[in-house]
Amino acid sequence: MRTLPSRPEFIVLTALMISLVAMTTDVMLPALSLIPVELGQDDPGKGHLVISVLFAGFALGQLVVGPLSDSYGRRPVIHGGYLMFCLGTLLCLFARTFEMLLLGRVLQGLGMAGPRIVAVAIVRDGYEGRAMARIMSFVMAVFIIVPAIAPAIGQLLISLSGWRATFALLLGMAGITWVWFSARQPETLAPQDRRVLSLRNIAGGFGEIVRTPAAVGFTICSGLIFGPFLAYLSLAQQIFQNSYDKGEAFALWFGAAALAIGAASILNSALVERWGMRFLSNIALCVVVVSASAFAAFILAQGVLPPFALFMAWLMITFFCMGLLFGNLNALAMEPLGHMAGLGAAVIGALSTAIAIPVGFVISEIYSRNVTPLVVGFASAALAVLLVGQWSSRAAKRQGA
């Protein structure tokens, strides 16, 4: 009989499973302009497609893994996800054309949906409400170490062995976490709680979700606020290395901003059960709106690239707020969906990603060596999230009544 992991082990394992997304995104950021050129493309700017197609595959994969995990259990779906991720990583590792690498990235996105989404369903199987938000905050605190150090690791590997070494690292990380999960994490969805896999049940579950204001509203909120963050991931190398000429120090500054998210996640885990998810989220959103609006006004008044110190100050404030938002908004969306956590996590993840991708793409496309589009993007998204969040809270109260 498999022994249950302790809570600290469960948190670290869950964080590593979820961090597969961050590692797969961030570890090759230093090579985004190098990869397309080495694979025969004339425009190094096409490197942002390496990020975009990954999340396109991720969005599609979420819609598949959620219903499957509700029907066949959490463990088999995670095993299948890791297998597809490893196949996609091998395709990237040995790619000879840019198109082949993009196909591998799509497969990686499809595969990483299993560990990422079903891990959230596993957390929801054991926790709900503020308790879930507290666990997810701890998970985010551990998880944030990965994007904080990933670009530095990627930069080191690229300088020593070229960008293909980053995919070898991803293969190793996925393999180790897969073995750990297989050995230590038991199935959390009892057979009697599983839903029969059918189009009718999936459609019925989807219909229930879209009729649940809290689930829909806070999913939209998650997607809106993740959009400019996704744009930042795509633009980080250009901002730090091209706009601000930071060279190899790019990884250091990127990591410092990521650690602000981790610090906020730790604080959130201590405060959320006392103050609540909505209150903390609203405070964070107000800070983002005010700070980004003031910074955008300063940039427009000056008409030039703002000083790097001022940019980093704004970025640290914004990312600290992101650390309060990511876990809380996800927990708020999942709160009414405990009876179908797999499908709920899938719909929430897929819809929020589908919203974030075009938002991030638009910001990335209009970027031109100035950070104004990114700053305005965060301000606009946070304001929209405040409005949508208020609507969903009021609608949920009316529905409950």
mmCIF file of C-alpha atoms in Angstrom:
data_model
loop_
_atom_site.group_PDB
_atom_site.id
_atom_site.type_symbol
_atom_site.label_atom_id
_atom_site.label_comp_id
_atom_site.label_asym_id
_atom_site.label_seq_id
_atom_site.Cartn_x
_atom_site.Cartn_y
_atom_site.Cartn_z
ATOM 1 C CA MET A 1 0.000 0.000 0.000
ATOM 2 C CA ARG A 2 1.388 3.428 -1.011
ATOM 3 C CA THR A 3 1.981 5.741 1.951
ATOM 4 C CA LEU A 4 0.600 9.249 1.723
ATOM 5 C CA PRO A 5 3.176 12.021 1.246
ATOM 6 C CA SER A 6 3.477 14.534 4.067
ATOM 7 C CA ARG A 7 2.038 17.974 3.475
ATOM 8 C CA PRO A 8 5.490 19.533 2.808
ATOM 9 C CA GLU A 9 6.318 16.743 0.343
ATOM 10 C CA PHE A 10 2.899 17.109 -1.296
ATOM 11 C CA ILE A 11 3.429 20.863 -1.690
ATOM 12 C CA VAL A 12 6.909 20.472 -3.192
ATOM 13 C CA LEU A 13 5.820 17.678 -5.545
ATOM 14 C CA THR A 14 2.754 19.629 -6.676
ATOM 15 C CA ALA A 15 4.879 22.741 -7.169
ATOM 16 C CA LEU A 16 7.374 20.848 -9.327
ATOM 17 C CA MET A 17 4.583 19.378 -11.450
ATOM 18 C CA ILE A 18 3.013 22.788 -11.969
ATOM 19 C CA SER A 19 6.421 24.409 -12.543
ATOM 20 C CA LEU A 20 6.942 22.284 -15.639
ATOM 21 C CA VAL A 21 5.021 25.029 -17.455
ATOM 22 C CA ALA A 22 7.290 27.781 -16.130
ATOM 23 C CA MET A 23 10.483 25.846 -16.792
ATOM 24 C CA THR A 24 9.419 24.953 -20.331
ATOM 25 C CA THR A 25 8.612 28.616 -20.946
ATOM 26 C CA ASP A 26 11.504 30.366 -19.242
ATOM 27 C CA VAL A 27 14.572 28.186 -19.669
ATOM 28 C CA MET A 28 15.055 29.135 -23.324
ATOM 29 C CA LEU A 29 14.164 32.814 -23.014
ATOM 30 C CA PRO A 30 17.833 33.824 -23.485
ATOM 31 C CA ALA A 31 17.812 31.999 -26.861
ATOM 32 C CA LEU A 32 14.517 33.239 -28.310
ATOM 33 C CA SER A 33 16.220 35.386 -30.955
ATOM 34 C CA LEU A 34 18.882 32.738 -31.612
ATOM 35 C CA ILE A 35 16.676 29.683 -32.213
ATOM 36 C CA PRO A 36 14.810 30.855 -35.360
ATOM 37 C CA VAL A 37 18.025 32.119 -36.964
ATOM 38 C CA GLU A 38 19.882 28.844 -36.365
ATOM 39 C CA LEU A 39 16.911 26.946 -37.821
ATOM 40 C CA GLY A 40 16.903 28.916 -41.081
ATOM 41 C CA GLN A 41 14.602 31.885 -40.368
ATOM 42 C CA ASP A 42 15.534 35.388 -41.495
ATOM 43 C CA ASP A 43 13.654 37.206 -38.738
ATOM 44 C CA PRO A 44 14.937 36.656 -35.164
ATOM 45 C CA GLY A 45 11.706 38.265 -33.941
ATOM 46 C CA LYS A 46 9.894 35.019 -34.760
ATOM 47 C CA GLY A 47 11.282 33.689 -31.494
ATOM 48 C CA HIS A 48 8.119 34.780 -29.704
ATOM 49 C CA LEU A 49 6.312 31.968 -31.592
ATOM 50 C CA VAL A 50 8.307 29.493 -29.489
ATOM 51 C CA ILE A 51 6.285 30.757 -26.522
ATOM 52 C CA SER A 52 2.958 31.338 -28.285
ATOM 53 C CA VAL A 53 2.578 27.862 -29.818
ATOM 54 C CA LEU A 54 3.507 26.253 -26.489
ATOM 55 C CA PHE A 55 0.554 27.937 -24.809
ATOM 56 C CA ALA A 56 -1.718 27.178 -27.758
ATOM 57 C CA GLY A 57 -1.019 23.474 -27.252
ATOM 58 C CA PHE A 58 -1.425 23.949 -23.522
ATOM 59 C CA ALA A 59 -4.859 25.533 -23.952
ATOM 60 C CA LEU A 60 -6.049 22.642 -26.133
ATOM 61 C CA GLY A 61 -4.555 19.991 -23.858
ATOM 62 C CA GLN A 62 -6.402 21.287 -20.828
ATOM 63 C CA LEU A 63 -9.760 20.621 -22.456
ATOM 64 C CA VAL A 64 -8.787 16.961 -22.885
ATOM 65 C CA VAL A 65 -7.068 16.110 -19.606
ATOM 66 C CA GLY A 66 -9.780 17.507 -17.325
ATOM 67 C CA PRO A 67 -12.675 15.270 -18.449
ATOM 68 C CA LEU A 68 -10.350 12.272 -18.728
ATOM 69 C CA SER A 69 -9.108 12.706 -15.165
ATOM 70 C CA ASP A 70 -12.695 12.931 -13.862
ATOM 71 C CA SER A 71 -13.494 9.640 -15.607
ATOM 72 C CA TYR A 72 -10.346 7.532 -15.302
ATOM 73 C CA GLY A 73 -8.652 9.058 -12.267
ATOM 74 C CA ARG A 74 -5.853 11.541 -11.799
ATOM 75 C CA ARG A 75 -2.832 9.255 -12.073
ATOM 76 C CA PRO A 76 -3.372 7.728 -15.563
ATOM 77 C CA VAL A 77 -3.916 11.147 -17.127
ATOM 78 C CA ILE A 78 -0.783 12.575 -15.551
ATOM 79 C CA HIS A 79 1.207 9.589 -16.820
ATOM 80 C CA GLY A 80 -0.118 10.210 -20.333
ATOM 81 C CA GLY A 81 0.730 13.900 -20.093
ATOM 82 C CA TYR A 82 4.310 13.230 -19.076
ATOM 83 C CA LEU A 83 4.697 10.739 -21.922
ATOM 84 C CA MET A 84 3.490 13.259 -24.543
ATOM 85 C CA PHE A 85 5.632 15.998 -23.044
ATOM 86 C CA CYS A 86 8.735 13.831 -23.288
ATOM 87 C CA LEU A 87 7.967 12.970 -26.927
ATOM 88 C CA GLY A 88 7.539 16.661 -27.782
ATOM 89 C CA THR A 89 10.774 17.509 -25.972
ATOM 90 C CA LEU A 90 12.669 14.891 -27.982
ATOM 91 C CA LEU A 91 11.259 16.369 -31.191
ATOM 92 C CA CYS A 92 12.514 19.826 -30.146
ATOM 93 C CA LEU A 93 15.872 18.431 -29.105
ATOM 94 C CA PHE A 94 16.526 16.920 -32.537
ATOM 95 C CA ALA A 95 14.646 19.506 -34.654
ATOM 96 C CA ARG A 96 16.291 20.452 -37.946
ATOM 97 C CA THR A 97 13.729 23.069 -39.014
ATOM 98 C CA PHE A 98 11.909 25.828 -37.186
ATOM 99 C CA GLU A 99 8.577 24.245 -38.133
ATOM 100 C CA MET A 100 9.626 20.940 -36.551
ATOM 101 C CA LEU A 101 10.604 22.721 -33.364
ATOM 102 C CA LEU A 102 7.248 24.520 -33.249
ATOM 103 C CA LEU A 103 5.479 21.162 -33.656
ATOM 104 C CA GLY A 104 7.495 19.825 -30.743
ATOM 105 C CA ARG A 105 6.498 22.844 -28.678
ATOM 106 C CA VAL A 106 2.828 22.211 -29.427
ATOM 107 C CA LEU A 107 3.264 18.612 -28.211
ATOM 108 C CA GLN A 108 5.039 19.891 -25.121
ATOM 109 C CA GLY A 109 2.087 22.207 -24.470
ATOM 110 C CA LEU A 110 -0.405 19.384 -24.910
ATOM 111 C CA GLY A 111 1.600 17.151 -22.599
ATOM 112 C CA MET A 112 2.298 19.606 -19.803
ATOM 113 C CA ALA A 113 -1.450 20.202 -19.464
ATOM 114 C CA GLY A 114 -1.667 16.844 -17.657
ATOM 115 C CA PRO A 115 0.675 17.574 -14.737
ATOM 116 C CA ARG A 116 -0.332 21.232 -14.540
ATOM 117 C CA ILE A 117 -4.123 20.937 -14.594
ATOM 118 C CA VAL A 118 -4.620 17.589 -12.896
ATOM 119 C CA ALA A 119 -2.264 18.651 -10.088
ATOM 120 C CA VAL A 120 -4.722 21.465 -9.316
ATOM 121 C CA ALA A 121 -7.567 18.928 -9.350
ATOM 122 C CA ILE A 122 -5.612 16.781 -6.871
ATOM 123 C CA VAL A 123 -5.292 19.792 -4.560
ATOM 124 C CA ARG A 124 -9.025 20.479 -4.932
ATOM 125 C CA ASP A 125 -9.786 16.819 -4.124
ATOM 126 C CA GLY A 126 -8.327 17.381 -0.662
ATOM 127 C CA TYR A 127 -8.944 21.072 0.024
ATOM 128 C CA GLU A 128 -11.467 23.816 -0.720
ATOM 129 C CA GLY A 129 -11.990 27.541 -0.306
ATOM 130 C CA ARG A 130 -9.434 29.429 1.763
ATOM 131 C CA ALA A 131 -7.649 26.214 2.722
ATOM 132 C CA MET A 132 -7.080 25.504 -0.963
ATOM 133 C CA ALA A 133 -5.893 29.069 -1.526
ATOM 134 C CA ARG A 134 -3.410 28.617 1.345
ATOM 135 C CA ILE A 135 -2.050 25.369 -0.138
ATOM 136 C CA MET A 136 -1.843 26.954 -3.598
ATOM 137 C CA SER A 137 0.031 29.912 -2.108
ATOM 138 C CA PHE A 138 2.623 27.553 -0.631
ATOM 139 C CA VAL A 139 2.766 25.753 -3.974
ATOM 140 C CA MET A 140 3.303 29.058 -5.772
ATOM 141 C CA ALA A 141 6.042 30.032 -3.318
ATOM 142 C CA VAL A 142 7.976 26.844 -4.094
ATOM 143 C CA PHE A 143 7.052 26.984 -7.762
ATOM 144 C CA ILE A 144 8.358 30.523 -8.225
ATOM 145 C CA ILE A 145 11.917 29.383 -7.549
ATOM 146 C CA VAL A 146 11.846 27.700 -10.969
ATOM 147 C CA PRO A 147 11.095 30.760 -13.159
ATOM 148 C CA ALA A 148 13.426 32.795 -10.949
ATOM 149 C CA ILE A 149 16.416 30.621 -11.795
ATOM 150 C CA ALA A 150 15.344 29.127 -15.150
ATOM 151 C CA PRO A 151 16.756 31.878 -17.424
ATOM 152 C CA ALA A 152 20.075 31.784 -15.571
ATOM 153 C CA ILE A 153 20.246 28.012 -15.966
ATOM 154 C CA GLY A 154 19.248 28.358 -19.611
ATOM 155 C CA GLN A 155 21.860 31.033 -20.222
ATOM 156 C CA LEU A 156 24.562 28.831 -18.698
ATOM 157 C CA LEU A 157 23.522 25.779 -20.712
ATOM 158 C CA ILE A 158 23.284 27.797 -23.931
ATOM 159 C CA SER A 159 26.756 29.270 -23.436
ATOM 160 C CA LEU A 160 28.247 25.823 -22.741
ATOM 161 C CA SER A 161 26.344 23.534 -25.107
ATOM 162 C CA GLY A 162 23.891 25.551 -27.206
ATOM 163 C CA TRP A 163 20.135 25.984 -26.961
ATOM 164 C CA ARG A 164 19.391 22.283 -27.500
ATOM 165 C CA ALA A 165 20.790 21.591 -24.042
ATOM 166 C CA THR A 166 17.763 23.349 -22.549
ATOM 167 C CA PHE A 167 15.523 20.628 -23.965
ATOM 168 C CA ALA A 168 17.785 17.938 -22.515
ATOM 169 C CA LEU A 169 17.320 19.618 -19.132
ATOM 170 C CA LEU A 170 13.524 19.640 -19.567
ATOM 171 C CA LEU A 171 13.601 15.945 -20.417
ATOM 172 C CA GLY A 172 15.525 15.201 -17.228
ATOM 173 C CA MET A 173 13.295 17.363 -15.046
ATOM 174 C CA ALA A 174 10.132 15.773 -16.411
ATOM 175 C CA GLY A 175 11.555 12.282 -15.932
ATOM 176 C CA ILE A 176 12.554 12.849 -12.298
ATOM 177 C CA THR A 177 9.225 14.444 -11.347
ATOM 178 C CA TRP A 178 7.306 11.697 -13.189
ATOM 179 C CA VAL A 179 9.103 8.976 -11.233
ATOM 180 C CA TRP A 180 8.568 10.841 -7.950
ATOM 181 C CA PHE A 181 4.846 11.231 -8.640
ATOM 182 C CA SER A 182 4.516 7.563 -9.624
ATOM 183 C CA ALA A 183 6.199 6.408 -6.437
ATOM 184 C CA ARG A 184 4.607 8.714 -3.867
ATOM 185 C CA GLN A 185 1.276 10.232 -4.923
ATOM 186 C CA PRO A 186 -1.771 7.953 -4.597
ATOM 187 C CA GLU A 187 -4.971 8.303 -6.570
ATOM 188 C CA THR A 188 -7.223 10.975 -5.014
ATOM 189 C CA LEU A 189 -10.426 10.397 -6.985
ATOM 190 C CA ALA A 190 -12.371 7.434 -5.619
ATOM 191 C CA PRO A 191 -14.048 5.168 -8.208
ATOM 192 C CA GLN A 192 -17.525 6.041 -6.922
ATOM 193 C CA ASP A 193 -16.850 9.750 -7.496
ATOM 194 C CA ARG A 194 -15.821 9.398 -11.134
ATOM 195 C CA ARG A 195 -17.961 10.731 -13.943
ATOM 196 C CA VAL A 196 -18.823 8.569 -16.934
ATOM 197 C CA LEU A 197 -16.912 9.840 -19.971
ATOM 198 C CA SER A 198 -19.460 10.890 -22.557
ATOM 199 C CA LEU A 199 -20.169 13.935 -24.657
ATOM 200 C CA ARG A 200 -23.431 14.357 -22.804
ATOM 201 C CA ASN A 201 -21.739 14.428 -19.385
ATOM 202 C CA ILE A 202 -18.982 16.714 -20.610
ATOM 203 C CA ALA A 203 -21.517 19.055 -22.194
ATOM 204 C CA GLY A 204 -23.616 18.954 -19.038
ATOM 205 C CA GLY A 205 -20.627 19.716 -16.845
ATOM 206 C CA PHE A 206 -19.512 22.502 -19.158
ATOM 207 C CA GLY A 207 -23.016 23.938 -19.097
ATOM 208 C CA GLU A 208 -23.030 23.889 -15.304
ATOM 209 C CA ILE A 209 -19.688 25.670 -15.216
ATOM 210 C CA VAL A 210 -20.751 28.471 -17.574
ATOM 211 C CA ARG A 211 -23.900 28.942 -15.500
ATOM 212 C CA THR A 212 -21.771 29.432 -12.361
ATOM 213 C CA PRO A 213 -20.930 33.150 -12.171
ATOM 214 C CA ALA A 214 -17.993 32.746 -9.799
ATOM 215 C CA ALA A 215 -16.331 30.126 -12.013
ATOM 216 C CA VAL A 216 -16.843 32.103 -15.228
ATOM 217 C CA GLY A 217 -16.065 35.523 -13.802
ATOM 218 C CA PHE A 218 -12.872 34.610 -11.993
ATOM 219 C CA THR A 219 -11.706 32.508 -14.937
ATOM 220 C CA ILE A 220 -12.017 35.591 -17.151
ATOM 221 C CA CYS A 221 -10.128 37.521 -14.470
ATOM 222 C CA SER A 222 -7.311 34.957 -14.479
ATOM 223 C CA GLY A 223 -7.012 35.157 -18.260
ATOM 224 C CA LEU A 224 -7.052 38.947 -18.406
ATOM 225 C CA ILE A 225 -4.328 39.385 -15.801
ATOM 226 C CA PHE A 226 -2.214 36.558 -17.248
ATOM 227 C CA GLY A 227 -2.248 38.188 -20.703
ATOM 228 C CA PRO A 228 0.230 41.011 -19.978
ATOM 229 C CA PHE A 229 2.278 38.595 -17.866
ATOM 230 C CA LEU A 230 2.539 36.283 -20.891
ATOM 231 C CA ALA A 231 3.588 39.281 -22.986
ATOM 232 C CA TYR A 232 6.300 40.038 -20.440
ATOM 233 C CA LEU A 233 7.630 36.478 -20.747
ATOM 234 C CA SER A 234 7.812 36.851 -24.525
ATOM 235 C CA LEU A 235 9.427 40.297 -24.338
ATOM 236 C CA ALA A 236 11.715 39.924 -21.322
ATOM 237 C CA GLN A 237 14.828 39.170 -23.332
ATOM 238 C CA GLN A 238 14.242 42.124 -25.649
ATOM 239 C CA ILE A 239 13.468 44.473 -22.758
ATOM 240 C CA PHE A 240 16.488 43.609 -20.633
ATOM 241 C CA GLN A 241 19.057 42.893 -23.348
ATOM 242 C CA ASN A 242 17.998 45.198 -26.196
ATOM 243 C CA SER A 243 16.138 48.103 -24.599
ATOM 244 C CA TYR A 244 18.227 48.325 -21.413
ATOM 245 C CA ASP A 245 21.423 46.667 -22.662
ATOM 246 C CA LYS A 246 21.831 44.412 -19.621
ATOM 247 C CA GLY A 247 23.492 41.577 -21.548
ATOM 248 C CA GLU A 248 24.064 38.433 -19.494
ATOM 249 C CA ALA A 249 22.674 40.161 -16.380
ATOM 250 C CA PHE A 250 19.242 39.626 -17.963
ATOM 251 C CA ALA A 251 18.815 36.381 -16.004
ATOM 252 C CA LEU A 252 19.620 38.133 -12.721
ATOM 253 C CA TRP A 253 17.044 40.881 -13.183
ATOM 254 C CA PHE A 254 14.436 38.434 -14.486
ATOM 255 C CA GLY A 255 14.962 36.268 -11.420
ATOM 256 C CA ALA A 256 14.674 39.213 -9.049
ATOM 257 C CA ALA A 257 11.263 40.100 -10.476
ATOM 258 C CA ALA A 258 10.140 36.471 -10.224
ATOM 259 C CA LEU A 259 11.168 36.312 -6.563
ATOM 260 C CA ALA A 260 8.745 39.170 -5.856
ATOM 261 C CA ILE A 261 5.933 36.801 -6.865
ATOM 262 C CA GLY A 262 7.289 34.160 -4.495
ATOM 263 C CA ALA A 263 7.476 36.596 -1.582
ATOM 264 C CA ALA A 264 3.860 37.637 -2.169
ATOM 265 C CA SER A 265 2.753 34.011 -2.353
ATOM 266 C CA ILE A 266 4.278 33.323 1.064
ATOM 267 C CA LEU A 267 2.566 36.397 2.496
ATOM 268 C CA ASN A 268 -0.726 35.358 0.905
ATOM 269 C CA SER A 269 -0.554 31.921 2.541
ATOM 270 C CA ALA A 270 -0.316 33.635 5.937
ATOM 271 C CA LEU A 271 -3.103 36.166 5.322
ATOM 272 C CA VAL A 272 -5.679 34.475 3.107
ATOM 273 C CA GLU A 273 -7.525 32.474 5.776
ATOM 274 C CA ARG A 274 -7.937 35.637 7.864
ATOM 275 C CA TRP A 275 -8.629 38.268 5.207
ATOM 276 C CA GLY A 276 -10.108 36.198 2.389
ATOM 277 C CA MET A 277 -9.313 35.761 -1.282
ATOM 278 C CA ARG A 278 -11.512 38.549 -2.641
ATOM 279 C CA PHE A 279 -10.204 41.227 -0.274
ATOM 280 C CA LEU A 280 -6.538 40.461 -0.972
ATOM 281 C CA SER A 281 -7.179 40.262 -4.720
ATOM 282 C CA ASN A 282 -8.950 43.619 -4.772
ATOM 283 C CA ILE A 283 -6.119 45.315 -2.854
ATOM 284 C CA ALA A 284 -3.560 43.874 -5.284
ATOM 285 C CA LEU A 285 -5.560 44.966 -8.327
ATOM 286 C CA CYS A 286 -5.937 48.519 -7.044
ATOM 287 C CA VAL A 287 -2.192 48.746 -6.505
ATOM 288 C CA VAL A 288 -1.523 47.485 -10.045
ATOM 289 C CA VAL A 289 -3.951 49.987 -11.579
ATOM 290 C CA VAL A 290 -2.560 52.962 -9.648
ATOM 291 C CA SER A 291 1.137 52.121 -10.065
ATOM 292 C CA ALA A 292 0.877 51.208 -13.757
ATOM 293 C CA SER A 293 -1.245 54.277 -14.579
ATOM 294 C CA ALA A 294 1.207 56.591 -12.815
ATOM 295 C CA PHE A 295 4.189 54.935 -14.513
ATOM 296 C CA ALA A 296 2.524 55.111 -17.946
ATOM 297 C CA ALA A 297 1.757 58.793 -17.441
ATOM 298 C CA PHE A 298 5.401 59.430 -16.521
ATOM 299 C CA ILE A 299 6.651 57.583 -19.619
ATOM 300 C CA LEU A 300 4.297 59.434 -21.952
ATOM 301 C CA ALA A 301 5.228 62.786 -20.415
ATOM 302 C CA GLN A 302 8.955 62.117 -20.796
ATOM 303 C CA GLY A 303 8.632 60.576 -24.249
ATOM 304 C CA VAL A 304 11.685 58.365 -23.778
ATOM 305 C CA LEU A 305 12.583 54.983 -22.312
ATOM 306 C CA PRO A 306 12.217 55.330 -18.528
ATOM 307 C CA PRO A 307 15.264 54.840 -16.285
ATOM 308 C CA PHE A 308 16.005 51.193 -15.572
ATOM 309 C CA ALA A 309 15.768 51.648 -11.798
ATOM 310 C CA LEU A 310 12.278 53.098 -12.138
ATOM 311 C CA PHE A 311 11.226 50.302 -14.487
ATOM 312 C CA MET A 312 12.459 47.661 -12.012
ATOM 313 C CA ALA A 313 10.680 49.370 -9.114
ATOM 314 C CA TRP A 314 7.406 49.290 -11.049
ATOM 315 C CA LEU A 315 8.015 45.680 -12.140
ATOM 316 C CA MET A 316 8.695 44.491 -8.571
ATOM 317 C CA ILE A 317 5.518 46.160 -7.280
ATOM 318 C CA THR A 318 3.474 44.679 -10.116
ATOM 319 C CA PHE A 319 4.892 41.181 -9.715
ATOM 320 C CA PHE A 320 4.360 41.261 -5.956
ATOM 321 C CA CYS A 321 0.698 41.903 -6.711
ATOM 322 C CA MET A 322 0.720 39.044 -9.241
ATOM 323 C CA GLY A 323 1.815 36.749 -6.428
ATOM 324 C CA LEU A 324 -1.325 37.698 -4.518
ATOM 325 C CA LEU A 325 -3.554 37.288 -7.572
ATOM 326 C CA PHE A 326 -2.530 34.049 -9.268
ATOM 327 C CA GLY A 327 -3.389 31.633 -6.461
ATOM 328 C CA ASN A 328 -6.430 33.530 -5.188
ATOM 329 C CA LEU A 329 -8.155 33.989 -8.553
ATOM 330 C CA ASN A 330 -7.659 30.317 -9.397
ATOM 331 C CA ALA A 331 -9.021 29.217 -6.025
ATOM 332 C CA LEU A 332 -12.028 31.547 -6.382
ATOM 333 C CA ALA A 333 -12.830 30.066 -9.786
ATOM 334 C CA MET A 334 -12.430 26.476 -8.512
ATOM 335 C CA GLU A 335 -14.345 26.971 -5.253
ATOM 336 C CA PRO A 336 -17.825 25.966 -6.554
ATOM 337 C CA LEU A 337 -16.530 23.105 -8.740
ATOM 338 C CA GLY A 338 -15.276 20.542 -6.232
ATOM 339 C CA HIS A 339 -17.647 17.839 -7.525
ATOM 340 C CA MET A 340 -16.001 17.993 -10.959
ATOM 341 C CA ALA A 341 -12.554 19.285 -10.174
ATOM 342 C CA GLY A 342 -10.901 17.784 -13.247
ATOM 343 C CA LEU A 343 -13.314 19.280 -15.764
ATOM 344 C CA GLY A 344 -13.440 22.492 -13.756
ATOM 345 C CA ALA A 345 -9.654 22.869 -13.715
ATOM 346 C CA ALA A 346 -9.576 22.084 -17.437
ATOM 347 C CA VAL A 347 -12.212 24.633 -18.441
ATOM 348 C CA ILE A 348 -10.742 27.295 -16.155
ATOM 349 C CA GLY A 349 -7.224 26.646 -17.425
ATOM 350 C CA ALA A 350 -8.172 26.453 -21.104
ATOM 351 C CA LEU A 351 -10.448 29.509 -21.059
ATOM 352 C CA SER A 352 -8.018 31.648 -19.077
ATOM 353 C CA THR A 353 -5.161 30.647 -21.411
ATOM 354 C CA ALA A 354 -7.324 31.303 -24.479
ATOM 355 C CA ILE A 355 -8.021 34.804 -23.155
ATOM 356 C CA ALA A 356 -4.398 35.437 -22.201
ATOM 357 C CA ILE A 357 -2.827 34.398 -25.522
ATOM 358 C CA PRO A 358 -4.414 37.106 -27.739
ATOM 359 C CA VAL A 359 -3.949 39.751 -25.024
ATOM 360 C CA GLY A 360 -0.281 38.847 -24.711
ATOM 361 C CA PHE A 361 0.153 38.568 -28.479
ATOM 362 C CA VAL A 362 -1.232 42.070 -29.110
ATOM 363 C CA ILE A 363 1.059 43.602 -26.480
ATOM 364 C CA SER A 364 4.060 41.709 -27.899
ATOM 365 C CA GLU A 365 3.292 42.784 -31.470
ATOM 366 C CA ILE A 366 3.056 46.502 -30.692
ATOM 367 C CA TYR A 367 6.222 46.497 -28.551
ATOM 368 C CA SER A 368 8.960 48.630 -30.107
ATOM 369 C CA ARG A 369 11.883 48.883 -27.661
ATOM 370 C CA ASN A 370 9.736 50.889 -25.258
ATOM 371 C CA VAL A 371 7.930 49.401 -22.264
ATOM 372 C CA THR A 372 4.807 51.557 -22.642
ATOM 373 C CA PRO A 373 2.626 48.793 -24.212
ATOM 374 C CA LEU A 374 3.480 46.453 -21.345
ATOM 375 C CA VAL A 375 2.740 49.020 -18.644
ATOM 376 C CA VAL A 376 -0.542 50.094 -20.238
ATOM 377 C CA GLY A 377 -1.424 46.426 -20.719
ATOM 378 C CA PHE A 378 -1.076 45.690 -17.005
ATOM 379 C CA ALA A 379 -3.072 48.782 -16.032
ATOM 380 C CA SER A 380 -5.906 47.981 -18.459
ATOM 381 C CA ALA A 381 -6.025 44.311 -17.511
ATOM 382 C CA ALA A 382 -6.109 45.018 -13.760
ATOM 383 C CA LEU A 383 -8.909 47.563 -14.185
ATOM 384 C CA ALA A 384 -10.903 45.083 -16.277
ATOM 385 C CA VAL A 385 -10.354 42.361 -13.665
ATOM 386 C CA LEU A 386 -11.658 44.656 -10.932
ATOM 387 C CA LEU A 387 -14.853 45.269 -12.888
ATOM 388 C CA VAL A 388 -15.378 41.624 -13.886
ATOM 389 C CA GLY A 389 -14.603 40.458 -10.339
ATOM 390 C CA GLN A 390 -17.222 42.788 -8.875
ATOM 391 C CA TRP A 391 -19.783 41.560 -11.395
ATOM 392 C CA SER A 392 -19.076 37.883 -10.700
ATOM 393 C CA SER A 393 -19.250 38.383 -6.929
ATOM 394 C CA ARG A 394 -22.619 40.130 -7.162
ATOM 395 C CA ALA A 395 -23.941 37.530 -9.635
ATOM 396 C CA ALA A 396 -22.793 34.687 -7.386
ATOM 397 C CA LYS A 397 -24.611 36.219 -4.399
ATOM 398 C CA ARG A 398 -27.797 36.589 -6.429
ATOM 399 C CA GLN A 399 -27.540 32.997 -7.613
ATOM 400 C CA GLY A 400 -26.934 31.781 -4.066
ATOM 401 C CA ALA A 401 -29.918 33.701 -2.862
#
